[in-house]
Tab-separated table of C-alpha atoms in Angstrom:
chain	number	residue	atom	x	y	z
A	17	MET	CA	-11.973	-15.706	22.484
A	18	ALA	CA	-10.172	-17.257	19.647
A	19	VAL	CA	-8.092	-20.377	19.771
A	20	CYS	CA	-5.971	-19.700	16.908
A	21	ILE	CA	-5.233	-16.574	14.871
A	22	ALA	CA	-3.267	-16.044	11.985
A	23	VAL	CA	-2.182	-13.513	9.503
A	24	ILE	CA	-1.272	-14.678	6.107
A	25	ALA	CA	0.467	-12.612	3.229
A	26	LYS	CA	-0.769	-11.781	-0.326
A	27	GLU	CA	1.887	-14.551	-1.646
A	28	ASN	CA	-0.151	-17.137	0.664
A	29	TYR	CA	2.655	-17.572	3.115
A	30	PRO	CA	2.296	-16.977	6.746
A	31	LEU	CA	3.205	-13.744	8.532
A	32	TYR	CA	2.325	-14.594	11.983
A	33	ILE	CA	0.385	-17.616	13.253
A	34	ARG	CA	-0.292	-18.172	16.744
A	35	SER	CA	-2.386	-21.029	18.607
A	36	VAL	CA	-3.220	-21.515	22.482
A	37	PRO	CA	-3.165	-25.158	23.111
A	38	ILE	CA	0.532	-25.503	22.109
A	39	GLN	CA	0.677	-29.432	21.643
A	40	ASN	CA	-2.089	-29.113	18.796
A	41	GLU	CA	-0.199	-26.283	17.079
A	42	LEU	CA	-0.077	-28.425	13.907
A	43	LYS	CA	-3.509	-29.169	13.846
A	44	PHE	CA	-4.457	-25.219	13.588
A	45	HIS	CA	-1.740	-24.806	10.868
A	46	TYR	CA	-3.312	-27.521	8.909
A	47	THR	CA	-6.527	-25.885	9.337
A	48	VAL	CA	-5.553	-22.457	8.651
A	49	HIS	CA	-4.127	-23.922	5.327
A	50	THR	CA	-7.024	-25.182	4.104
A	51	SER	CA	-9.068	-22.368	5.119
A	52	LEU	CA	-7.098	-20.420	2.505
A	53	ASP	CA	-8.994	-22.358	-0.342
A	54	VAL	CA	-12.211	-20.965	0.907
A	55	VAL	CA	-10.685	-17.123	1.499
A	56	GLU	CA	-9.649	-17.360	-2.245
A	57	GLU	CA	-13.233	-18.847	-3.240
A	58	LYS	CA	-14.600	-15.882	-1.731
A	59	ILE	CA	-12.615	-13.243	-2.985
A	60	SER	CA	-12.949	-14.420	-6.610
A	61	ALA	CA	-17.071	-14.915	-6.401
A	62	VAL	CA	-17.390	-11.610	-5.195
A	63	GLY	CA	-15.477	-10.213	-8.306
A	64	LYS	CA	-17.613	-12.219	-10.601
A	65	ALA	CA	-20.893	-10.920	-8.856
A	66	MET	CA	-20.018	-7.303	-9.157
A	67	ALA	CA	-21.574	-6.680	-5.948
A	68	ASP	CA	-21.796	-2.712	-4.875
A	69	GLN	CA	-20.243	-2.845	-1.474
A	70	ARG	CA	-17.192	-5.608	-1.459
A	71	GLU	CA	-16.651	-5.884	2.367
A	72	LEU	CA	-13.453	-6.729	3.889
A	73	TYR	CA	-15.028	-9.070	6.306
A	74	LEU	CA	-15.832	-12.821	4.943
A	75	GLY	CA	-17.647	-14.138	7.590
A	76	LEU	CA	-17.624	-18.036	8.600
A	77	LEU	CA	-15.264	-19.879	5.998
A	78	TYR	CA	-16.411	-23.439	7.362
A	79	PRO	CA	-17.355	-25.076	10.354
A	80	THR	CA	-15.676	-28.292	11.429
A	81	GLU	CA	-16.462	-30.885	14.256
A	82	ASP	CA	-14.413	-28.786	16.899
A	83	TYR	CA	-14.022	-25.377	15.673
A	84	LYS	CA	-15.303	-22.802	13.471
A	85	VAL	CA	-13.161	-20.549	11.113
A	86	TYR	CA	-13.780	-16.679	10.092
A	87	GLY	CA	-11.840	-14.946	7.590
A	88	TYR	CA	-11.102	-11.127	6.628
A	89	VAL	CA	-9.173	-9.899	3.723
A	90	THR	CA	-7.565	-6.258	3.454
A	91	ASN	CA	-7.309	-4.200	0.320
A	92	SER	CA	-3.517	-5.259	-0.107
A	93	LYS	CA	-4.419	-8.880	0.193
A	94	VAL	CA	-3.391	-9.982	3.435
A	95	LYS	CA	-5.670	-12.372	5.280
A	96	PHE	CA	-6.508	-12.775	8.897
A	97	VAL	CA	-7.903	-16.010	10.038
A	98	ILE	CA	-9.455	-16.660	13.521
A	99	VAL	CA	-10.194	-20.103	14.586
A	100	VAL	CA	-12.786	-20.225	17.571
A	101	ASP	CA	-13.911	-23.236	19.683
A	102	SER	CA	-17.333	-24.449	18.737
A	103	SER	CA	-18.383	-24.960	22.176
A	104	ASN	CA	-18.306	-21.268	22.850
A	105	THR	CA	-21.532	-20.531	21.226
A	106	SER	CA	-22.099	-17.057	22.982
A	107	LEU	CA	-19.365	-15.352	20.326
A	108	ARG	CA	-21.425	-13.374	18.076
A	109	ASP	CA	-20.732	-11.862	14.802
A	110	ASN	CA	-20.375	-8.464	15.995
A	111	GLU	CA	-17.675	-9.711	18.249
A	112	ILE	CA	-15.718	-11.534	15.547
A	113	ARG	CA	-16.036	-8.431	13.577
A	114	SER	CA	-14.552	-6.196	16.128
A	115	MET	CA	-11.403	-8.747	16.720
A	116	PHE	CA	-10.847	-8.448	12.955
A	117	ARG	CA	-11.092	-4.574	13.348
A	118	LYS	CA	-8.450	-4.599	16.245
A	119	LEU	CA	-6.251	-7.093	13.980
A	120	HIS	CA	-6.509	-4.834	11.169
A	121	ASN	CA	-5.655	-1.899	13.036
A	122	SER	CA	-2.215	-3.520	14.892
A	123	PHE	CA	-1.373	-4.760	11.463
A	124	THR	CA	-1.553	-1.237	10.182
A	125	ASP	CA	0.662	-0.187	12.876
A	126	VAL	CA	2.969	-3.099	12.161
A	127	MET	CA	3.087	-1.891	8.322
A	128	CYS	CA	4.052	1.666	9.192
A	129	ASN	CA	6.981	0.573	11.717
A	130	PRO	CA	9.975	1.698	9.433
A	131	PHE	CA	11.789	-1.534	10.914
A	132	TYR	CA	9.582	-3.950	9.529
A	133	ASN	CA	10.025	-4.834	6.176
A	134	PRO	CA	6.888	-5.910	4.402
A	135	GLY	CA	7.299	-9.827	3.800
A	136	ASP	CA	8.997	-10.491	7.224
A	137	THR	CA	7.117	-12.255	9.962
A	138	ILE	CA	5.810	-10.121	12.177
A	139	GLN	CA	8.216	-9.725	15.391
A	140	SER	CA	6.280	-6.668	17.002
A	141	LYS	CA	5.505	-7.195	20.752
A	142	ALA	CA	2.640	-4.794	20.417
A	143	PHE	CA	0.912	-7.027	18.005
A	144	ASP	CA	1.771	-9.944	20.164
A	145	SER	CA	0.134	-8.556	23.026
A	146	MET	CA	-2.891	-7.589	21.217
A	147	VAL	CA	-3.184	-10.926	19.773
A	148	THR	CA	-2.326	-12.645	23.747
A	149	ALA	CA	-5.169	-10.392	24.741
A	150	MET	CA	-8.082	-11.908	22.366
A	151	MET	CA	-6.950	-15.577	22.679
A	152	VAL	CA	-8.427	-17.970	25.022
A	153	GLN	CA	-6.544	-18.096	28.595
A	154	ALA	CA	-4.292	-21.367	28.696
A	155	SER	CA	-5.331	-23.541	31.660
B	25	MET	CA	-2.326	25.075	7.638
B	26	ALA	CA	1.479	24.854	8.446
B	27	ASP	CA	1.193	21.010	8.084
B	28	ASP	CA	1.807	21.087	4.182
B	29	VAL	CA	5.269	22.978	4.845
B	30	LEU	CA	6.716	20.432	6.930
B	31	PHE	CA	6.530	17.701	4.761
B	32	GLU	CA	7.881	19.916	1.707
B	33	PHE	CA	10.844	20.986	4.133
B	34	LEU	CA	11.464	17.290	4.803
B	35	HIS	CA	11.248	16.487	1.377
B	36	MET	CA	13.638	18.964	0.349
B	37	GLU	CA	16.110	18.152	3.382
B	38	MET	CA	16.479	14.791	2.197
B	39	VAL	CA	16.847	15.113	-1.377
B	40	SER	CA	19.899	17.492	-0.993
B	41	HIS	CA	21.332	14.999	1.970
B	42	ILE	CA	21.332	12.368	-0.508
B	43	TYR	CA	22.751	14.397	-3.489
B	44	LYS	CA	25.522	15.838	-1.077
B	45	ASP	CA	26.939	12.288	-0.487
B	46	GLN	CA	26.904	12.038	-4.356
B	47	ALA	CA	28.818	15.086	-5.026
B	48	SER	CA	31.692	14.395	-2.266
B	49	ARG	CA	32.319	10.938	-4.150
B	50	GLY	CA	32.811	13.104	-7.621
B	51	GLU	CA	31.302	10.330	-10.024
B	52	MET	CA	28.552	11.927	-11.615
B	53	GLU	CA	26.390	9.494	-13.832
B	54	LYS	CA	26.279	6.367	-12.274
B	55	ASP	CA	25.724	7.729	-8.479
B	56	ARG	CA	22.939	10.243	-10.051
B	57	ALA	CA	20.943	7.147	-10.750
B	58	THR	CA	21.432	5.419	-7.471
B	59	CYS	CA	20.491	8.963	-5.894
B	60	VAL	CA	17.508	8.635	-7.850
B	61	SER	CA	16.696	4.967	-6.697
B	62	THR	CA	17.305	5.545	-3.188
B	63	LEU	CA	14.782	8.154	-3.256
B	64	GLU	CA	12.369	6.077	-5.179
B	65	GLY	CA	13.063	3.293	-2.644
B	66	MET	CA	12.261	5.611	0.351
B	67	GLY	CA	8.963	6.587	-1.322
B	68	PHE	CA	7.939	2.749	-2.220
B	69	ARG	CA	8.167	1.758	1.459
B	70	VAL	CA	6.504	4.644	2.585
B	71	GLY	CA	3.740	3.973	0.029
B	72	GLN	CA	3.208	0.718	1.105
B	73	GLY	CA	2.431	1.781	4.550
B	74	LEU	CA	0.395	4.559	3.764
B	75	ILE	CA	-1.987	2.360	1.414
B	76	GLU	CA	-2.470	-0.008	4.268
B	77	ARG	CA	-3.445	3.008	6.576
B	78	PHE	CA	-6.182	4.677	4.044
B	79	THR	CA	-7.796	1.823	2.875
B	80	LYS	CA	-8.433	0.450	6.348
B	81	ASP	CA	-12.242	1.260	6.036
B	82	SER	CA	-12.693	1.180	2.210
B	83	PRO	CA	-14.470	-1.785	0.465
B	84	SER	CA	-12.271	-3.521	-2.112
B	85	PHE	CA	-11.771	-2.380	-5.114
B	86	LYS	CA	-13.321	-3.846	-8.251
B	87	ASP	CA	-10.719	-3.108	-10.962
B	88	ASP	CA	-7.724	-1.636	-12.140
B	89	LEU	CA	-9.448	1.403	-12.813
B	90	ASP	CA	-11.428	1.536	-9.469
B	91	VAL	CA	-7.871	1.542	-8.161
B	92	MET	CA	-6.688	4.497	-10.100
B	93	LYS	CA	-9.767	6.394	-9.379
B	94	PHE	CA	-8.847	5.913	-5.589
B	95	ILE	CA	-5.096	6.996	-6.022
B	96	CYS	CA	-6.247	9.970	-8.234
B	97	LYS	CA	-8.529	11.285	-5.597
B	98	ASP	CA	-8.396	9.664	-2.085
B	99	PHE	CA	-4.662	9.147	-2.192
B	100	TRP	CA	-3.759	12.239	-3.587
B	101	ILE	CA	-5.815	14.223	-1.398
B	102	ASN	CA	-4.327	12.675	1.453
B	103	VAL	CA	-0.684	13.395	0.560
B	104	PHE	CA	-0.514	16.447	-1.689
B	105	ARG	CA	-4.060	18.132	-0.249
B	106	LYS	CA	-5.439	18.188	-3.826
B	107	GLN	CA	-6.948	15.989	-6.564
B	108	ILE	CA	-5.179	14.920	-9.836
B	109	ASP	CA	-6.419	17.254	-12.557
B	110	ASN	CA	-7.124	14.914	-15.243
B	111	LEU	CA	-6.778	10.796	-15.764
B	112	ARG	CA	-6.229	9.125	-18.976
B	113	THR	CA	-5.948	5.567	-20.051
B	114	ASN	CA	-5.764	3.351	-23.046
B	115	HIS	CA	-7.625	0.797	-21.118
B	116	GLN	CA	-4.832	-1.405	-22.147
B	117	GLY	CA	-2.597	-0.968	-18.891
B	118	THR	CA	-1.292	2.487	-19.612
B	119	TYR	CA	-2.516	5.472	-17.458
B	120	VAL	CA	-1.607	9.142	-17.526
B	121	LEU	CA	-2.069	11.033	-14.243
B	122	GLN	CA	-1.985	14.921	-14.761
B	123	ASP	CA	-1.253	17.101	-11.998
B	124	ASN	CA	-1.405	20.838	-12.977
B	125	LYS	CA	0.347	22.395	-9.795
B	126	PHE	CA	2.224	19.536	-8.422
B	127	ALA	CA	2.722	20.395	-4.424
B	128	LEU	CA	6.242	19.742	-4.041
B	129	LEU	CA	7.424	21.788	-7.194
B	130	THR	CA	5.329	25.057	-6.786
B	131	GLN	CA	8.035	26.772	-5.040
B	132	PHE	CA	10.576	26.114	-7.760
B	133	SER	CA	9.834	28.396	-10.899
B	134	ASN	CA	7.029	29.416	-13.041
B	135	GLY	CA	8.671	29.073	-16.181
B	136	LYS	CA	11.545	27.007	-17.738
B	137	GLN	CA	14.159	28.110	-14.743
B	138	TYR	CA	15.249	24.995	-12.795
B	139	LEU	CA	13.972	22.596	-15.105
B	140	GLU	CA	16.891	19.861	-14.956
B	141	GLU	CA	16.760	19.927	-11.366
B	142	ALA	CA	12.761	18.826	-11.308
B	143	PRO	CA	13.313	15.148	-11.880
B	144	LYS	CA	15.296	14.434	-8.513
B	145	TYR	CA	12.139	15.927	-6.571
B	146	LEU	CA	10.046	13.648	-8.482
B	147	ALA	CA	11.610	10.306	-7.355
B	148	TYR	CA	10.182	10.120	-3.950
B	149	SER	CA	6.568	10.510	-5.277
B	150	CYS	CA	6.912	8.172	-7.968
B	151	GLY	CA	8.119	5.529	-5.437
B	152	LEU	CA	5.078	6.623	-3.185
B	153	VAL	CA	2.652	5.950	-6.260
B	154	ARG	CA	4.651	2.919	-6.968
B	155	GLY	CA	4.680	1.195	-3.549
B	156	ALA	CA	1.054	2.067	-3.193
B	157	LEU	CA	0.042	0.190	-6.325
B	158	SER	CA	2.316	-2.719	-5.650
B	159	ASN	CA	0.619	-3.072	-2.179
B	160	LEU	CA	-3.037	-3.194	-3.713
B	161	GLY	CA	-1.637	-5.778	-6.044
B	162	MET	CA	-0.633	-3.665	-9.324
B	163	ASP	CA	3.130	-4.155	-10.395
B	164	CYS	CA	3.908	-1.366	-12.591
B	165	VAL	CA	6.666	1.210	-13.556
B	166	VAL	CA	6.020	4.788	-12.630
B	167	THR	CA	7.667	7.492	-14.831
B	168	ALA	CA	7.360	11.174	-14.330
B	169	GLU	CA	7.983	14.004	-16.623
B	170	VAL	CA	7.815	17.882	-16.290
B	171	SER	CA	6.787	19.246	-19.796
B	172	LEU	CA	4.199	21.073	-21.660
B	173	MET	CA	3.152	19.049	-24.368
B	174	PRO	CA	3.393	15.250	-22.954
B	175	SER	CA	4.770	12.939	-25.650
B	176	CYS	CA	3.291	9.535	-24.770
B	177	GLU	CA	6.730	7.911	-24.033
B	178	SER	CA	5.926	4.781	-22.196
B	179	LEU	CA	8.044	2.668	-20.747
B	180	LEU	CA	6.715	-0.991	-20.713
B	181	SER	CA	8.327	-3.023	-18.303
B	182	SER	CA	7.838	-7.013	-17.903
B	183	SER	CA	4.700	-6.508	-15.925
B	184	SER	CA	1.283	-5.944	-17.580
B	185	SER	CA	0.930	-2.442	-17.224
B	186	SER	CA	2.730	1.037	-16.847
B	187	PHE	CA	1.727	4.147	-15.378
B	188	ILE	CA	2.934	7.651	-16.659
B	189	ILE	CA	2.387	10.636	-14.262
B	190	TYR	CA	3.263	14.068	-15.625
B	191	HIS	CA	3.448	17.097	-13.301
B	192	HIS	CA	3.330	20.774	-15.009
B	193	THR	CA	4.327	23.524	-12.883
B	194	THR	CA	3.281	26.140	-15.902
B	195	PRO	CA	1.896	26.290	-19.336
B	196	ASN	CA	5.075	27.567	-20.310
B	197	ILE	CA	7.550	24.781	-20.634
B	198	THR	CA	8.171	23.239	-23.903
B	199	ASP	CA	11.199	21.047	-22.903
B	200	THR	CA	10.846	17.761	-21.684
B	201	THR	CA	13.140	16.417	-19.117
B	202	GLU	CA	12.935	12.357	-18.712
B	203	MET	CA	13.267	10.584	-15.260
B	204	PHE	CA	13.766	7.061	-15.686
């Protein structure tokens, strides 16, 4: 269960960012912002290594004392960042991957929506409800 | 396989609808350019959405040539049910894609007839490719020519690369018709 989910555009501004404990929202914004550097590093590093299969899933970007940050980049250079609570150690890699998969599918649907202009913030209710389902329930 | 035909009819109607407004207003040259750019803009937006869907499961592309190969094979197959027949490059950012039997033009003629009408029907596809490429990170100018002997007229814009796509309907056409 994620604590914060963010979708960042190719030009590195947020298209969609949502976190669960509303009072600490600014801290999550900051965490996501710093994780962008790590994402850039991973993208350019893979390019130089000339790997055969470049995966879209980037894996654990960096752990902080309370949270772990995971990243995923699409072929159109849109980045998804998920922040999860470190205390929730039962979350396995597969589950994170499936969360990213769902995010990517919903994002593709948003992209294909004729009422959505690429570059705007995401306002789709369907996307919202999908993200809510993935986040921790606020107590 | 009736599904290909559905898009062809829709496309024909799109073009005639856009040009119908222009004809009623009377002014020829300026409005013709707006019609072409309207069609190209439509294609651009669709291309962006399509590429998001098509690249959902494929791994990242290594370089520009990889992206062009993807466009020539997977993308063209998904949209027009066939591959690009020939891809040429000068390795400096210019690519020429050749399609010997472009799906949206096959119904027109087998010779020079209707050659001057062809550009209208290529605008949307140019926009499609431009939208797809821009979403993959390559900004470019896409032009299309209907001819037999393609003379390499490249339109270099301020961005780093330019692409030229040639659509041939048959080997008998000798005039060239320029799009942009």
